[in-house]
Short mmCIF file of N, CA and C in Angstrom, two decimals:
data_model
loop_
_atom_site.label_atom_id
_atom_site.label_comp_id
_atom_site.label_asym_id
_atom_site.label_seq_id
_atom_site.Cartn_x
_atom_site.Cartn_y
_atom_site.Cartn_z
N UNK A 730 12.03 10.64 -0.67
CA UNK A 730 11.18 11.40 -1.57
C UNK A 730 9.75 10.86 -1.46
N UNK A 731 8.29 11.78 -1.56
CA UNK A 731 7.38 11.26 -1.39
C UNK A 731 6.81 12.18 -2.41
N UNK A 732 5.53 12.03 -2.72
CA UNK A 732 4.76 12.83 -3.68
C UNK A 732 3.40 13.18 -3.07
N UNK A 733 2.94 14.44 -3.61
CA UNK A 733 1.90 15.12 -3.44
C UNK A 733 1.54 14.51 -4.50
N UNK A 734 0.43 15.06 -4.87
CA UNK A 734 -0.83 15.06 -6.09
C UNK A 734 -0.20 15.79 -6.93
N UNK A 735 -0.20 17.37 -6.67
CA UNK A 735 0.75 18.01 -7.43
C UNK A 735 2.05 17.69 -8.15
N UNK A 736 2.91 17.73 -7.00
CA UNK A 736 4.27 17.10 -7.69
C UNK A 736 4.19 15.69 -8.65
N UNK A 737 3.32 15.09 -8.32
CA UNK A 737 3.02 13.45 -8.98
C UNK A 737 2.46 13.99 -10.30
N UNK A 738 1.89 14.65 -10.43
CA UNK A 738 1.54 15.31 -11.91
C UNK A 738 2.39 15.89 -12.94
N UNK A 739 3.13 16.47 -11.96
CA UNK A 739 4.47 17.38 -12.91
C UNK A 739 5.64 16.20 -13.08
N UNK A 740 5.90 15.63 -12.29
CA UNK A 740 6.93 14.14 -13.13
C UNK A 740 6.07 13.76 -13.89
N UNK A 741 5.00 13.22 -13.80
CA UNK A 741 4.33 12.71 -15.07
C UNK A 741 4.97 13.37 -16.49
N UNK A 742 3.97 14.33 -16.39
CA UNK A 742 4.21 15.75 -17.24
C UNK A 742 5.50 15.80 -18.06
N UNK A 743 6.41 15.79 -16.76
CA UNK A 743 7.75 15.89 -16.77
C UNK A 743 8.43 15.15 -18.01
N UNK A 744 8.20 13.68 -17.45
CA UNK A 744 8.61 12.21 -17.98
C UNK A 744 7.91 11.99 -19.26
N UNK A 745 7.03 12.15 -19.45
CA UNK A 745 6.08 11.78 -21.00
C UNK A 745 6.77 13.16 -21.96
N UNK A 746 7.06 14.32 -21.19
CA UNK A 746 7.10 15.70 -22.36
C UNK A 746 5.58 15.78 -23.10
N UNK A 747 4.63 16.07 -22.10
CA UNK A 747 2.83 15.91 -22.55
C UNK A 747 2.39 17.01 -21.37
N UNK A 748 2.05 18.12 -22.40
CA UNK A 748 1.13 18.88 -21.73
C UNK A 748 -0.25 19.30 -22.87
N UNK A 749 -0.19 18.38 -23.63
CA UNK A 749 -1.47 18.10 -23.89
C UNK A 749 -2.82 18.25 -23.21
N UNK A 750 -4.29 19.14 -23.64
CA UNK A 750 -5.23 18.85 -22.54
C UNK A 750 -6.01 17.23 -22.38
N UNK A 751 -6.09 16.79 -23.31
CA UNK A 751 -6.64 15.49 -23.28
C UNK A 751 -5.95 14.50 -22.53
N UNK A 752 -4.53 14.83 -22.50
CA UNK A 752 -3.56 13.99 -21.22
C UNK A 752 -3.74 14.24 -19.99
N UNK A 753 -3.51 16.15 -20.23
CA UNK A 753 -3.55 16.69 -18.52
C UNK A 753 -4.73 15.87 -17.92
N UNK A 754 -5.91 16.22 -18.98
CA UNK A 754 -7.25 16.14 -18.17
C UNK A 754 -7.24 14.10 -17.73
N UNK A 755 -6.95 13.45 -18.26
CA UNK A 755 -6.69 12.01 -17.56
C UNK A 755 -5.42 12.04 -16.48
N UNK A 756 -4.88 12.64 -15.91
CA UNK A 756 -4.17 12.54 -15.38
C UNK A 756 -4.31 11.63 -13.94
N UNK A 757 -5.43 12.23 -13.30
CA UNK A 757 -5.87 11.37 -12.15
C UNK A 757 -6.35 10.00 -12.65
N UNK A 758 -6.75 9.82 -13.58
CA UNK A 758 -6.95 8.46 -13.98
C UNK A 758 -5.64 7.27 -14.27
N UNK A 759 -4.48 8.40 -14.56
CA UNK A 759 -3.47 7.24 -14.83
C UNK A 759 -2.89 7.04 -12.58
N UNK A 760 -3.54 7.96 -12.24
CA UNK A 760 -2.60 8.07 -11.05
C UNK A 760 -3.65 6.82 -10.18
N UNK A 761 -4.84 7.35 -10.12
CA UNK A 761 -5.89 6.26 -9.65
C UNK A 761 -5.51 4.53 -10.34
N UNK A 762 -5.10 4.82 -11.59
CA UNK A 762 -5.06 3.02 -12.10
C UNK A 762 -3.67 2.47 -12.01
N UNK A 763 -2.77 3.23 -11.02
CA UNK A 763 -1.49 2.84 -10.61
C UNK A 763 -1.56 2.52 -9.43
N UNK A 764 -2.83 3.16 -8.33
CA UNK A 764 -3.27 3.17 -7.09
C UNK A 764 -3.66 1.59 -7.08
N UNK A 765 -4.63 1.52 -8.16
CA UNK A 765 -5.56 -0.05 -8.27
C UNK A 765 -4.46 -0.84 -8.38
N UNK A 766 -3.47 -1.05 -9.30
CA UNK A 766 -2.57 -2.12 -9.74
C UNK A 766 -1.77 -2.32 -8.51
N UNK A 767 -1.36 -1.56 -7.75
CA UNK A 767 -0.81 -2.15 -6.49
C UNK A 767 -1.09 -2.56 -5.97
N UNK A 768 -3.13 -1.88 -5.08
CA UNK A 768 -3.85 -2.86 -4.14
C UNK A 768 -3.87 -3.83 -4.66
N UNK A 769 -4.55 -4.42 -6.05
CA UNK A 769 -4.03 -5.59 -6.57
C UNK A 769 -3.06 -6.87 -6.22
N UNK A 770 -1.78 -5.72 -6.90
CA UNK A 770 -0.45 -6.85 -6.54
C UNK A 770 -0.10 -7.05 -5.35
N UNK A 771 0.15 -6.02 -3.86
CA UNK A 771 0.46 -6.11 -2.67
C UNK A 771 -0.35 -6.60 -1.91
N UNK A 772 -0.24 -7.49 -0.82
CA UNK A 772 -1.48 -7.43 0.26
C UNK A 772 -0.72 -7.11 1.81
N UNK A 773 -1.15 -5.36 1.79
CA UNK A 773 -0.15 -5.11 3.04
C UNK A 773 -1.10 -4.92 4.05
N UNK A 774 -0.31 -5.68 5.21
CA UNK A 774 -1.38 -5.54 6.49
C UNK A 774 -2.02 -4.08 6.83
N UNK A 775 -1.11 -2.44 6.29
CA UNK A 775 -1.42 -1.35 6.19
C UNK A 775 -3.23 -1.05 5.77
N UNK A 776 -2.97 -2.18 4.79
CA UNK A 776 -4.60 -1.51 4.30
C UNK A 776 -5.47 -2.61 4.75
N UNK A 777 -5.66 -3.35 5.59
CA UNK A 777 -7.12 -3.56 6.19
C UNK A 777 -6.76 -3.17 7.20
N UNK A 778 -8.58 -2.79 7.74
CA UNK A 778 -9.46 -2.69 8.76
C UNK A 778 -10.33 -3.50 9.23
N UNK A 779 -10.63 -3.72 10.80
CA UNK A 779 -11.64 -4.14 11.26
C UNK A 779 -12.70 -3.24 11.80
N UNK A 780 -14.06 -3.55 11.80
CA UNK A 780 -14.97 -2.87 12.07
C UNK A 780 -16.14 -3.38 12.50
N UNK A 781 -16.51 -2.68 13.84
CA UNK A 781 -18.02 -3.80 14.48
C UNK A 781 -19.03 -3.24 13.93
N UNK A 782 -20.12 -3.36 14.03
CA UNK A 782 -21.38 -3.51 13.60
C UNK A 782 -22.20 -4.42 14.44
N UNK A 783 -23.83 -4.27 14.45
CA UNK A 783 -24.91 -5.21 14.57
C UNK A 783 -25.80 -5.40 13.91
N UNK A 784 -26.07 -6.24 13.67
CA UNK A 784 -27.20 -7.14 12.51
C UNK A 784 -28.19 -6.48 13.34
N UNK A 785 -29.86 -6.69 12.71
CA UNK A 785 -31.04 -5.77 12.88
C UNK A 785 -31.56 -7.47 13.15
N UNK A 786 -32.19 -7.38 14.25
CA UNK A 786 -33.26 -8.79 13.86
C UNK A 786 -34.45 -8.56 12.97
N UNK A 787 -34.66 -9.66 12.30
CA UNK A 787 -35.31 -9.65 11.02
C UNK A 787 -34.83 -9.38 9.55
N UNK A 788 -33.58 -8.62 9.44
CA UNK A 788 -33.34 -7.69 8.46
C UNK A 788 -32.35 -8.53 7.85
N UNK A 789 -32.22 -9.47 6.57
CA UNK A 789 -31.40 -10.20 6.05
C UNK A 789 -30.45 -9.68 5.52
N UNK A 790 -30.12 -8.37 5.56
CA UNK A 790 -28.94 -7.89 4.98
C UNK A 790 -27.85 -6.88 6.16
N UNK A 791 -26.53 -6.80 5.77
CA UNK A 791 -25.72 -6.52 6.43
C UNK A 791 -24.95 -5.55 5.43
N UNK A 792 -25.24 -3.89 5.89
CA UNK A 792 -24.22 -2.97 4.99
C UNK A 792 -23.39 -3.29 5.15
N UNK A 793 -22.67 -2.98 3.84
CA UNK A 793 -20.80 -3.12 3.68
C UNK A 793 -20.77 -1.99 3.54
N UNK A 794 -19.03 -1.50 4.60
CA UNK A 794 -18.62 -0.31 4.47
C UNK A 794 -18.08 0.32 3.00
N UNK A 795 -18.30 1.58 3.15
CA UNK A 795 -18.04 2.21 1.82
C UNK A 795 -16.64 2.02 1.17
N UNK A 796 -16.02 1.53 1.77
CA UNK A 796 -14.15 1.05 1.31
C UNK A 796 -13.86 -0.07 1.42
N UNK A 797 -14.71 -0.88 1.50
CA UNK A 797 -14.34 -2.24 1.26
C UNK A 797 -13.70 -2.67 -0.13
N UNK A 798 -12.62 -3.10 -0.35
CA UNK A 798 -12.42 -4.24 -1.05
C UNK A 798 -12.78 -5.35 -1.58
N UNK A 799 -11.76 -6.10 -0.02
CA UNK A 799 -12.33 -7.91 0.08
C UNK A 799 -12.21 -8.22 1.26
N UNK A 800 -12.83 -9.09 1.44
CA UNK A 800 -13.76 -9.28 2.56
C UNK A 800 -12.18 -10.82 3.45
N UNK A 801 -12.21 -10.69 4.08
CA UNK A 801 -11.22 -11.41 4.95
C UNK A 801 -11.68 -12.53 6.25
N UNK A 802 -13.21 -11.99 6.04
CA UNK A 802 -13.93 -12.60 7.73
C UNK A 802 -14.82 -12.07 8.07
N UNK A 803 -15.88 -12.40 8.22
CA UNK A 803 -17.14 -11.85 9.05
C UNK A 803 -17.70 -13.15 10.49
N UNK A 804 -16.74 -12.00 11.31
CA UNK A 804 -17.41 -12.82 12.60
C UNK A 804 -18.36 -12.63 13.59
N UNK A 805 -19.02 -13.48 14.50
CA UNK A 805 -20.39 -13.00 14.74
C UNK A 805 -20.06 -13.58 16.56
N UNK A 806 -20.85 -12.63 17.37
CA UNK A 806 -20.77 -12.54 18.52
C UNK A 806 -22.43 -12.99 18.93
N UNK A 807 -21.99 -14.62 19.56
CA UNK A 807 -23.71 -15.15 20.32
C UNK A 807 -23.65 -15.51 21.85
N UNK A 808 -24.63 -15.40 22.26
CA UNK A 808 -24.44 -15.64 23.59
C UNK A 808 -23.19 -15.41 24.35
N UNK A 809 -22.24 -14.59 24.25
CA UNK A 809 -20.95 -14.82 24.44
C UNK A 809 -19.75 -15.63 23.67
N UNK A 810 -20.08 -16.06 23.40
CA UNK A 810 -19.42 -17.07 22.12
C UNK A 810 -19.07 -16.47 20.82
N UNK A 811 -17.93 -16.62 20.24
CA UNK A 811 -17.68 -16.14 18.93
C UNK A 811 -17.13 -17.40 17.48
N UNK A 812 -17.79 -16.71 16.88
CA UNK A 812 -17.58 -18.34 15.69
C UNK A 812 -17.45 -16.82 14.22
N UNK A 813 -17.27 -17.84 12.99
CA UNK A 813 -16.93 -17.21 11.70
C UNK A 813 -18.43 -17.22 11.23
N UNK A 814 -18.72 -16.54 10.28
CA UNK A 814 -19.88 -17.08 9.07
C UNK A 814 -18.82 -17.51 8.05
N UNK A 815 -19.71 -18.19 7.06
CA UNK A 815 -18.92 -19.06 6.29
C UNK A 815 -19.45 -17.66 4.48
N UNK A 816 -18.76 -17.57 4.34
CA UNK A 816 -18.92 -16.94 3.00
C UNK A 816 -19.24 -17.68 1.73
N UNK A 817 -20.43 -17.45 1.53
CA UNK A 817 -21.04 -18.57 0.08
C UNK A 817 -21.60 -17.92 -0.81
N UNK A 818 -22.23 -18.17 -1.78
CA UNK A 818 -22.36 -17.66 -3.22
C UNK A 818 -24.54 -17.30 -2.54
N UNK A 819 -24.72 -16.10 -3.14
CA UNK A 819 -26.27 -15.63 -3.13
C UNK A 819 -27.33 -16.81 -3.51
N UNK A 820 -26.57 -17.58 -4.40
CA UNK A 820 -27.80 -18.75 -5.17
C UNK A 820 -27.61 -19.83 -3.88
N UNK A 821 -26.73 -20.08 -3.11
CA UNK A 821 -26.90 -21.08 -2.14
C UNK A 821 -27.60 -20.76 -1.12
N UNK A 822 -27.26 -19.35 -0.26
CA UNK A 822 -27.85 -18.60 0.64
C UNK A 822 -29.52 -18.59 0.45
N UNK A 823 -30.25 -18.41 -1.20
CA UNK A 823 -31.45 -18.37 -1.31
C UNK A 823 -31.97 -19.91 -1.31
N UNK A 824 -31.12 -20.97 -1.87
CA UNK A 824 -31.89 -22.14 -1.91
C UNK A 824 -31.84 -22.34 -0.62
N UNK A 825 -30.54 -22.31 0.33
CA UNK A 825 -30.87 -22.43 2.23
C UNK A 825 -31.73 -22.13 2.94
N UNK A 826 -32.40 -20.39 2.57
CA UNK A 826 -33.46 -20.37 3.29
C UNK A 826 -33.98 -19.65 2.16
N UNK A 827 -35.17 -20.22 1.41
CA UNK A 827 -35.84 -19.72 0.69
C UNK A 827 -36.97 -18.75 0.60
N UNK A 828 -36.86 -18.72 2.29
CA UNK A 828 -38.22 -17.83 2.72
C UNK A 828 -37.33 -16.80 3.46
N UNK A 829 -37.19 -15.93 3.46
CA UNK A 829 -36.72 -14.70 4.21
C UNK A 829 -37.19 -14.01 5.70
N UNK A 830 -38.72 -15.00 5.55
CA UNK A 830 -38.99 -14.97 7.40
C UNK A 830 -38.03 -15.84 8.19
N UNK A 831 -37.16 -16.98 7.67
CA UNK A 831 -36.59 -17.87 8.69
C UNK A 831 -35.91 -16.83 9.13
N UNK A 832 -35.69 -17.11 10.78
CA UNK A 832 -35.10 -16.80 11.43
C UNK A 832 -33.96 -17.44 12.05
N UNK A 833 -32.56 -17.20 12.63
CA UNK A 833 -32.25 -18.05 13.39
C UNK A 833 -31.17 -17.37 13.50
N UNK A 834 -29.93 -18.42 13.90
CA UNK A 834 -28.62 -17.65 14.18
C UNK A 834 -27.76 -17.31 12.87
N UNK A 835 -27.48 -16.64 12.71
CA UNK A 835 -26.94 -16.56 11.12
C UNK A 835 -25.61 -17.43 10.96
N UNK A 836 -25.56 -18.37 10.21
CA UNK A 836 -24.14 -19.03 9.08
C UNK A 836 -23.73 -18.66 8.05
N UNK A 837 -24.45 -18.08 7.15
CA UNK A 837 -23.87 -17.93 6.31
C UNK A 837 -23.66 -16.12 5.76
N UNK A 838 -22.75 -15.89 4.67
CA UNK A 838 -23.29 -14.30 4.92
C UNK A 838 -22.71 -14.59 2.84
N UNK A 839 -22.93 -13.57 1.85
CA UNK A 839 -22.81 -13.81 0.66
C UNK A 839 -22.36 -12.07 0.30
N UNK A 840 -21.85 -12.05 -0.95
CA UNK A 840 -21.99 -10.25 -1.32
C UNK A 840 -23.13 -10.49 -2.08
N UNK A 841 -24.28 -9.05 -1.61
CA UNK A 841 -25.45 -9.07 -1.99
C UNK A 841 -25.00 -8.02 -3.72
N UNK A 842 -24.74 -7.19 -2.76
CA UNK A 842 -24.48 -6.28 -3.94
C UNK A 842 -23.39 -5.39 -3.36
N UNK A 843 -22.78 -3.89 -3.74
CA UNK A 843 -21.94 -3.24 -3.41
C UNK A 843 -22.11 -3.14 -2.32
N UNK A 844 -23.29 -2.70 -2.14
CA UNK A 844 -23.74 -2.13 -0.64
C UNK A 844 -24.58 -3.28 0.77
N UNK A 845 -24.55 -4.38 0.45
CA UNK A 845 -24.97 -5.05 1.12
C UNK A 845 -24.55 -6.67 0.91
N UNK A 846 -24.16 -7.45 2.60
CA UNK A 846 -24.15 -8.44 2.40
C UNK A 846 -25.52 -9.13 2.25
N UNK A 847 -25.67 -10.23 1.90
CA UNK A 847 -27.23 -10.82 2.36
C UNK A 847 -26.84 -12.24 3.58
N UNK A 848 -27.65 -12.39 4.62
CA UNK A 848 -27.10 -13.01 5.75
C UNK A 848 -28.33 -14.22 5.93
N UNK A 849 -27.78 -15.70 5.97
CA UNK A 849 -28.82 -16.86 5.88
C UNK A 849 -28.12 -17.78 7.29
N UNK A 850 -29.43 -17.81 8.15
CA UNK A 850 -30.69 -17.64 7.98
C UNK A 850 -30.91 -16.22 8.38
N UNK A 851 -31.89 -15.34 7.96
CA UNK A 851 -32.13 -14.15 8.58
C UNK A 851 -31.79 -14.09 10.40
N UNK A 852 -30.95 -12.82 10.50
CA UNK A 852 -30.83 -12.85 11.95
C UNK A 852 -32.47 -12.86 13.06
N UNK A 853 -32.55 -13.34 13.79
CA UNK A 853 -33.67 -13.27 15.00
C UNK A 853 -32.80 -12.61 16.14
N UNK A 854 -31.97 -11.82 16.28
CA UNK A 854 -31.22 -11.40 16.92
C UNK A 854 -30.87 -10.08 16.24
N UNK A 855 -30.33 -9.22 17.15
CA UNK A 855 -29.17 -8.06 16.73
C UNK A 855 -27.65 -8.41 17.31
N UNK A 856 -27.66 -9.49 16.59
CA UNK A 856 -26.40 -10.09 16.50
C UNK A 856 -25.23 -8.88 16.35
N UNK A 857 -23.88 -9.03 17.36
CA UNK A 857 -22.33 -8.14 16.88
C UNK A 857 -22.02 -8.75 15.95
N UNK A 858 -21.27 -8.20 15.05
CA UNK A 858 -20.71 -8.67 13.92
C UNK A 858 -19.36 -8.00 13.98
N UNK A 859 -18.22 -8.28 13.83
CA UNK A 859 -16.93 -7.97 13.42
C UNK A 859 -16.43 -8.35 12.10
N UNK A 860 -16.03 -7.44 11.29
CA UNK A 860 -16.32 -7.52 9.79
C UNK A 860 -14.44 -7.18 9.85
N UNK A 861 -13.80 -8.19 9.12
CA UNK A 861 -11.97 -7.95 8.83
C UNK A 861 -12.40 -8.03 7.19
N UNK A 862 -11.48 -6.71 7.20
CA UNK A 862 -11.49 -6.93 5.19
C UNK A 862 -10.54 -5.95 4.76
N UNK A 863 -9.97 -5.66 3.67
CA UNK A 863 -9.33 -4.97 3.00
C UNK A 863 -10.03 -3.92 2.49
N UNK A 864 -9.45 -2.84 2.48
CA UNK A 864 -10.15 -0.85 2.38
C UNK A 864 -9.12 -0.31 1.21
N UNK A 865 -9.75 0.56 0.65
CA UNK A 865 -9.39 1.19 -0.22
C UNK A 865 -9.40 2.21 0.42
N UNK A 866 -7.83 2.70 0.19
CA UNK A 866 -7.55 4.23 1.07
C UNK A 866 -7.57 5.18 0.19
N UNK A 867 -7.94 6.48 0.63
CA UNK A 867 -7.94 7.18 0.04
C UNK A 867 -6.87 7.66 -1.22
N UNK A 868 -7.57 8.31 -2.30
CA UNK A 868 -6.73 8.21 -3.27
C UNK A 868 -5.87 9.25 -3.32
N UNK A 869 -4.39 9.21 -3.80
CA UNK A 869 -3.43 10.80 -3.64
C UNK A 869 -4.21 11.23 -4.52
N UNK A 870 -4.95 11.63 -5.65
CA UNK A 870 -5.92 12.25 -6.05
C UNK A 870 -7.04 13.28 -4.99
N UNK A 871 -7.60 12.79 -4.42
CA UNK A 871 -8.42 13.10 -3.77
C UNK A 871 -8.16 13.23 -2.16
N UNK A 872 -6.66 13.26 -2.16
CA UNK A 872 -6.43 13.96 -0.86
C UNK A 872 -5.51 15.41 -0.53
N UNK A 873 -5.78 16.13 -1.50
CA UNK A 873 -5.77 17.61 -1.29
C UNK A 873 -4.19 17.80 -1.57
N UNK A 874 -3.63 18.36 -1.00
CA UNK A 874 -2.06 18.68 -0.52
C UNK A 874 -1.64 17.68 0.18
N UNK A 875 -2.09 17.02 0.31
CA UNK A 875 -1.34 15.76 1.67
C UNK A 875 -0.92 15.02 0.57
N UNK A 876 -0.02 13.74 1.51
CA UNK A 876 0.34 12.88 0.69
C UNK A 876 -0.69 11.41 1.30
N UNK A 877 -0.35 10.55 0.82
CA UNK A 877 -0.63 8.79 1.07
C UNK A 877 0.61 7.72 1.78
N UNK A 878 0.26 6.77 2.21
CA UNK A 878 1.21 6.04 2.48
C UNK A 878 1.91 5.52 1.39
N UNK A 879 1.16 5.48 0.19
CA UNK A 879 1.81 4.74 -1.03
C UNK A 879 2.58 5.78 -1.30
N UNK A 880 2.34 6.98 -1.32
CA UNK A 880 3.16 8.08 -1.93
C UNK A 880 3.97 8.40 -0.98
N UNK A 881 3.94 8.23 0.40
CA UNK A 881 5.29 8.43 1.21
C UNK A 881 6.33 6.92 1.12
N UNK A 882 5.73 5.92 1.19
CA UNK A 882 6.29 4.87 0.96
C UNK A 882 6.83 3.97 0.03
N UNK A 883 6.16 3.81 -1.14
CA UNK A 883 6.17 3.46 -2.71
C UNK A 883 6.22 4.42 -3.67
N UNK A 884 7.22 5.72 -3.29
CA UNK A 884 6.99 6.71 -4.43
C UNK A 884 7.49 6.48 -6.25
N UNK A 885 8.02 5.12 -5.81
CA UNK A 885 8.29 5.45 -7.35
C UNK A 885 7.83 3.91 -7.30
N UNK A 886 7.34 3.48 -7.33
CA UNK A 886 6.29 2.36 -7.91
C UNK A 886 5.15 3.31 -8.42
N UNK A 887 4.46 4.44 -7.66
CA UNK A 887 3.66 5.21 -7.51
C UNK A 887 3.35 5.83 -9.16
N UNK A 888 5.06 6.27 -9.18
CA UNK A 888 5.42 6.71 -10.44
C UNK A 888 5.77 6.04 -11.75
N UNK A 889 5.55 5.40 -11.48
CA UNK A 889 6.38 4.35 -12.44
C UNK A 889 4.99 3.50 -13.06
N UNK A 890 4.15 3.55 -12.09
CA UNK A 890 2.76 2.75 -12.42
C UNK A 890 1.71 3.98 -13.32
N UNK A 891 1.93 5.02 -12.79
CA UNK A 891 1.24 5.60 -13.48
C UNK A 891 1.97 6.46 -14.84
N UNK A 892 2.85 6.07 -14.84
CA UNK A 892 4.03 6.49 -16.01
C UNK A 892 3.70 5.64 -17.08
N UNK A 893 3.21 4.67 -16.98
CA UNK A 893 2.76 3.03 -17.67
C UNK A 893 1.42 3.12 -18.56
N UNK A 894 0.73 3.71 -17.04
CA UNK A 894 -1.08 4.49 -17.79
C UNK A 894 -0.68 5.50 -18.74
N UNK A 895 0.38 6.11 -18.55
CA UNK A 895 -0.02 7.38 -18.92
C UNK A 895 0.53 7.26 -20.46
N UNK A 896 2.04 6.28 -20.86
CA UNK A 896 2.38 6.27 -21.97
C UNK A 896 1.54 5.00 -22.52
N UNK A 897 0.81 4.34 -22.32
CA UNK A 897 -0.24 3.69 -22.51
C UNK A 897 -1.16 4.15 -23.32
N UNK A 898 -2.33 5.49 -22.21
CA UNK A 898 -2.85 6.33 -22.99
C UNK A 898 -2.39 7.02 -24.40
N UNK A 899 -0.75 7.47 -24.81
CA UNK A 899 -0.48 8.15 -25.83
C UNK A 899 0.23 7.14 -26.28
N UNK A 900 -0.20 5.98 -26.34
CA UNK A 900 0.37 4.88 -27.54
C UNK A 900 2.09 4.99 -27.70
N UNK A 901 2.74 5.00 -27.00
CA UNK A 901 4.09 5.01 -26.90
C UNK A 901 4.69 3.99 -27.40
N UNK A 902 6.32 4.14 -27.56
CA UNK A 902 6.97 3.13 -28.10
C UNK A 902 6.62 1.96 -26.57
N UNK A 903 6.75 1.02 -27.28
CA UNK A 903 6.54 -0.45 -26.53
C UNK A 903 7.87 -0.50 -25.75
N UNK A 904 9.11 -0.58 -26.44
CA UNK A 904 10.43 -0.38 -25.46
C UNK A 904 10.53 0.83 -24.09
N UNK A 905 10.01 1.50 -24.26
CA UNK A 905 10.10 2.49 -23.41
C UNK A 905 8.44 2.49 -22.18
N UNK A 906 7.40 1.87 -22.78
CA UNK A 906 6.01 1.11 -21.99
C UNK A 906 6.81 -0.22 -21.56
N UNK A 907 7.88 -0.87 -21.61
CA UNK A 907 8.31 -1.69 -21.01
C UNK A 907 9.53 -1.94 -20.05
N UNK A 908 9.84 -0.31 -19.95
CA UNK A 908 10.91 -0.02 -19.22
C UNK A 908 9.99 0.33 -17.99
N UNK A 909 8.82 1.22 -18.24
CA UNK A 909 8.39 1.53 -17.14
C UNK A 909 7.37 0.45 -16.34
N UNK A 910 7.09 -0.58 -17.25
CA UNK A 910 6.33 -1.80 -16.21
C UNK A 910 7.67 -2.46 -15.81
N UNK A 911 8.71 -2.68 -16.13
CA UNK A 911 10.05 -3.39 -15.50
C UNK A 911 9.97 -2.79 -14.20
N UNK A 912 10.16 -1.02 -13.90
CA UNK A 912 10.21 -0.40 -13.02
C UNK A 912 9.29 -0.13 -12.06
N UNK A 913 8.29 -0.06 -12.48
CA UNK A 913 6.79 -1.21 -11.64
C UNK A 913 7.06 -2.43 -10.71
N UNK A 914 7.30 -3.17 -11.42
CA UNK A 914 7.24 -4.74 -10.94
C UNK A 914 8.47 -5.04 -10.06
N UNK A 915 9.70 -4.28 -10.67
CA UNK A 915 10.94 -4.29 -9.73
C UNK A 915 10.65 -3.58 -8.46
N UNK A 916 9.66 -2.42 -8.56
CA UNK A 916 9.53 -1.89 -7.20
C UNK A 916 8.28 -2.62 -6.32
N UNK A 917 7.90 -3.15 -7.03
CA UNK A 917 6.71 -3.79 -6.04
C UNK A 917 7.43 -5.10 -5.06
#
């Protein structure tokens, strides 16, 4: 058994006896925060990716892809040679090189913000970079009629997690919000 978006809605539906609009309309939210609680709890080799890239010389920052997670490795290609950057906190990266003209081979790399690492010392190169990290796959929400691997593979963790949000949301008996995190955690 696997679930669509659709069908994953109507067990909901089904299972609570809620066709309420204030439920219907959260619905993707209990399905999305059953999505999160797994990437969470699992770490399946399924969901990372690797991905190359090149650093800009001069340019101290390094986009992060739009599905990143967590970050697993950022490795850097010199002269032929391949080594790691070391992942450190923004306040060390700025006291290291405090001036943003240094140049050199890059060591260190930090999360700048969502969208960017910040990389010390600034590259003097257009350094390769090979970036390993964990992705957020698309959500059975937001993938039409198709299904997901979680939903072909974990269908009733799938269900069961968002069965949790959902009698959560309508304040349910606690015995019965604790049957369905049992059935959660047993399937994970």
């Amino acid at each position: 058994m696997s679930f669509t978006y659709a069908t994953l809605k109507t067990a909901i539906q089904d299972y609570t006896d809620n066709e309420e609009a204030t439920f219907v309309n959260n619905l993707p939210n209990f399905v999305k925060a059953a999505e999160d609680r797994i990437f969470e709890a699992v770490d399946l080799e399924y969901f990372r990716k690797n991905v190359t890239s090149a650093m800009t010389a001069s340019d101290q920052f390094l986009t992060v892809p739009d599905d990143l997670l967590a970050v697993f490795s950022l490795q850097i290609t010199t002269t032929g040679s391949e080594s790691f950057l070391l992942q450190k906190d923004v306040n060390y990266l700025r006291e290291y090189t405090p001036n943003a003209s240094t140049t050199g081979v890059p060591k260190y790399y930090a999360v700048f913000s969502v969208n960017h690492f910040l990389i010390a010392p600034t590259p003097n190169s257009a350094y390769t970079v090979e970036l390993h990290y964990y992705y957020r796959p698309t959500s059975l929400v937001d993938s039409g009629s198709n299904t997901t691997w979680i939903s072909d593979n974990a269908p009733n963790v799938l269900l069961y997690g968002a069965l949790f949000e959902a009698y959560t949301f309508m304040k349910g008996e606690q015995d019965v919000l604790a049957i369905y995190e049992k059935r959660f955690m047993d399937g994970l």
